[in-house]
Short mmCIF file of C-alpha atoms in Angstrom, two decimals:
data_model
loop_
_atom_site.label_atom_id
_atom_site.label_comp_id
_atom_site.label_asym_id
_atom_site.label_seq_id
_atom_site.Cartn_x
_atom_site.Cartn_y
_atom_site.Cartn_z
CA MET H 9 -77.88 38.00 47.73
CA GLY H 10 -76.78 35.96 50.71
CA SER H 11 -75.00 38.90 52.32
CA ARG H 12 -78.32 40.71 52.92
CA ALA H 13 -81.22 39.74 55.14
CA ARG H 14 -84.16 38.27 53.26
CA SER H 15 -86.37 41.28 54.08
CA THR H 16 -83.67 43.71 52.90
CA ALA H 17 -83.22 41.87 49.61
CA LYS H 18 -87.00 41.79 49.12
CA CYS H 19 -87.23 45.53 49.75
CA TYR H 20 -84.30 46.22 47.40
CA LEU H 21 -85.89 44.13 44.64
CA ARG H 22 -89.11 46.11 45.02
CA GLU H 23 -87.18 49.39 44.68
CA ILE H 24 -85.34 48.05 41.62
CA ARG H 25 -88.64 47.08 39.98
CA LYS H 26 -89.95 50.61 40.66
CA SER H 27 -86.90 52.10 38.98
CA PHE H 28 -87.36 49.82 35.95
CA ARG H 29 -91.02 50.86 35.77
CA TRP H 30 -89.92 54.52 35.89
CA CYS H 31 -87.57 53.84 32.97
CA GLN H 32 -90.31 52.13 30.95
CA ILE H 33 -92.76 55.00 31.47
CA ARG H 34 -90.17 57.54 30.32
CA LYS H 35 -88.89 55.29 27.52
CA VAL H 36 -85.39 55.22 29.00
CA PRO H 37 -83.39 52.11 28.04
CA THR H 38 -82.90 49.79 31.01
CA VAL H 39 -79.32 48.82 30.31
CA ILE H 40 -77.34 47.95 33.39
CA PRO H 41 -75.16 49.64 34.47
CA PHE H 42 -77.26 52.77 34.30
CA CYS H 43 -75.44 55.94 33.40
CA THR H 44 -75.06 58.56 36.08
CA SER H 45 -77.40 61.02 34.35
CA ILE H 46 -80.32 58.55 34.39
CA LEU H 47 -79.73 57.70 38.04
CA THR H 48 -79.50 61.39 38.88
CA MET H 49 -82.79 62.12 37.12
CA TYR H 50 -84.50 59.26 38.92
CA LEU H 51 -83.23 60.26 42.37
CA PHE H 52 -84.05 63.90 41.70
CA GLU H 53 -87.60 63.02 40.69
CA LEU H 54 -88.01 60.96 43.84
CA SER H 55 -86.82 63.87 45.96
CA THR H 56 -89.19 66.32 44.25
CA ASP H 57 -92.15 63.94 44.61
CA ARG H 58 -92.13 64.63 48.35
CA ARG H 59 -90.72 61.22 49.22
CA SER H 60 -89.12 60.82 52.61
CA GLY H 61 -85.37 60.88 53.02
CA ASN H 62 -85.43 57.23 54.07
CA THR H 63 -87.21 56.23 50.86
CA ILE H 64 -84.59 57.96 48.75
CA SER H 65 -81.77 56.42 50.80
CA ARG H 66 -83.33 52.98 50.41
CA CYS H 67 -83.69 53.45 46.65
CA HIS H 68 -80.07 54.62 46.41
CA ALA H 69 -78.89 51.59 48.40
CA ALA H 70 -80.98 49.20 46.29
CA LEU H 71 -79.64 50.54 43.00
CA LYS H 72 -76.11 50.53 44.37
CA TRP H 73 -76.62 46.90 45.42
CA LEU H 74 -77.87 46.05 41.91
CA HIS H 75 -74.77 47.60 40.37
CA CYS H 76 -72.54 45.52 42.67
CA PHE H 77 -73.58 42.44 40.67
CA CYS H 78 -72.51 44.00 37.36
CA PRO H 79 -68.96 43.84 36.06
CA LEU H 80 -68.10 47.53 35.94
CA ALA H 81 -65.12 48.94 34.09
CA THR H 82 -65.25 52.07 36.23
CA MET H 83 -66.61 52.86 39.67
CA ASN H 84 -70.23 52.27 40.65
CA PRO H 85 -72.26 55.14 39.12
CA LEU H 86 -74.05 55.64 42.44
CA ASP H 87 -70.73 56.46 44.11
CA ASN H 88 -70.68 59.60 42.00
CA GLY H 89 -70.74 62.82 44.01
CA ILE H 90 -73.93 64.15 42.48
CA CYS H 91 -75.91 61.03 43.44
CA ARG H 92 -74.58 61.10 46.99
CA ASN H 93 -75.34 64.82 47.26
CA LEU H 94 -78.91 64.30 46.02
CA VAL H 95 -79.54 61.66 48.66
CA GLU H 96 -78.00 63.81 51.38
CA SER H 97 -79.95 66.92 50.39
CA ALA H 98 -83.19 64.93 50.25
CA ARG H 99 -82.54 63.67 53.77
CA ARG H 100 -81.91 67.18 55.05
CA ALA H 101 -84.81 68.80 53.20
CA LYS H 102 -87.37 66.33 54.51
CA LYS H 103 -86.21 66.49 58.10
CA ALA H 104 -88.56 68.08 60.63
CA PRO H 105 -87.16 71.19 62.30
CA VAL H 106 -85.66 70.79 65.75
CA LYS H 107 -88.10 71.65 68.52
CA LYS H 108 -86.17 72.91 71.50
CA LYS H 109 -87.67 72.67 74.94
CA GLU H 110 -88.30 75.72 77.04
CA HIS H 111 -85.36 76.70 79.21
CA LEU H 112 -85.62 76.29 82.95
CA SER H 113 -86.06 79.85 84.17
CA SER H 114 -85.27 81.12 87.65
CA ALA H 115 -89.01 81.71 88.23
CA ILE H 116 -89.73 78.01 87.64
CA ILE H 117 -86.91 77.02 89.99
CA ARG H 118 -88.20 79.40 92.71
CA GLU H 119 -91.74 78.08 92.28
CA THR H 120 -90.49 74.50 92.65
CA ILE H 121 -88.47 75.36 95.76
CA ASP H 122 -91.44 77.20 97.29
CA MET H 123 -93.68 74.24 96.60
CA TYR H 124 -91.37 71.49 97.90
CA GLY H 125 -88.80 73.38 99.99
CA SER H 126 -90.51 73.24 103.38
CA THR H 127 -89.05 71.92 106.60
CA ASP H 128 -90.65 68.53 106.01
CA ALA H 129 -89.23 68.32 102.46
CA ASN H 130 -87.49 65.04 103.24
CA ASP H 131 -90.92 63.39 103.27
CA TYR H 132 -91.12 63.80 99.47
CA VAL H 133 -87.96 61.80 98.78
#
């Protein structure tokens, strides 16, 4: 726990408690390490509950952090491709569309030159 800031560890512990509560409600055994299918269901439910991409990323990081403390015979179940893809797709799905600014047209440039392009234009600098 010393490798994380106190606020990060506190946030991660809160996310871990939420995941345990989710398991209790659905009567899923809370045996650590969790199997990939349980983690996938949890992350998928978070993404369909209209959670933000940051919330899902934080939950993924917290559960991955929890599994770092467990002696694992295989790789961390959150390193699985499906879990990573769920987090990535949730981030992309919740992102606001890009709002591009209006292009600078020649009419706007002419209007600006007409307004400030007089002989005494140096007075504006």
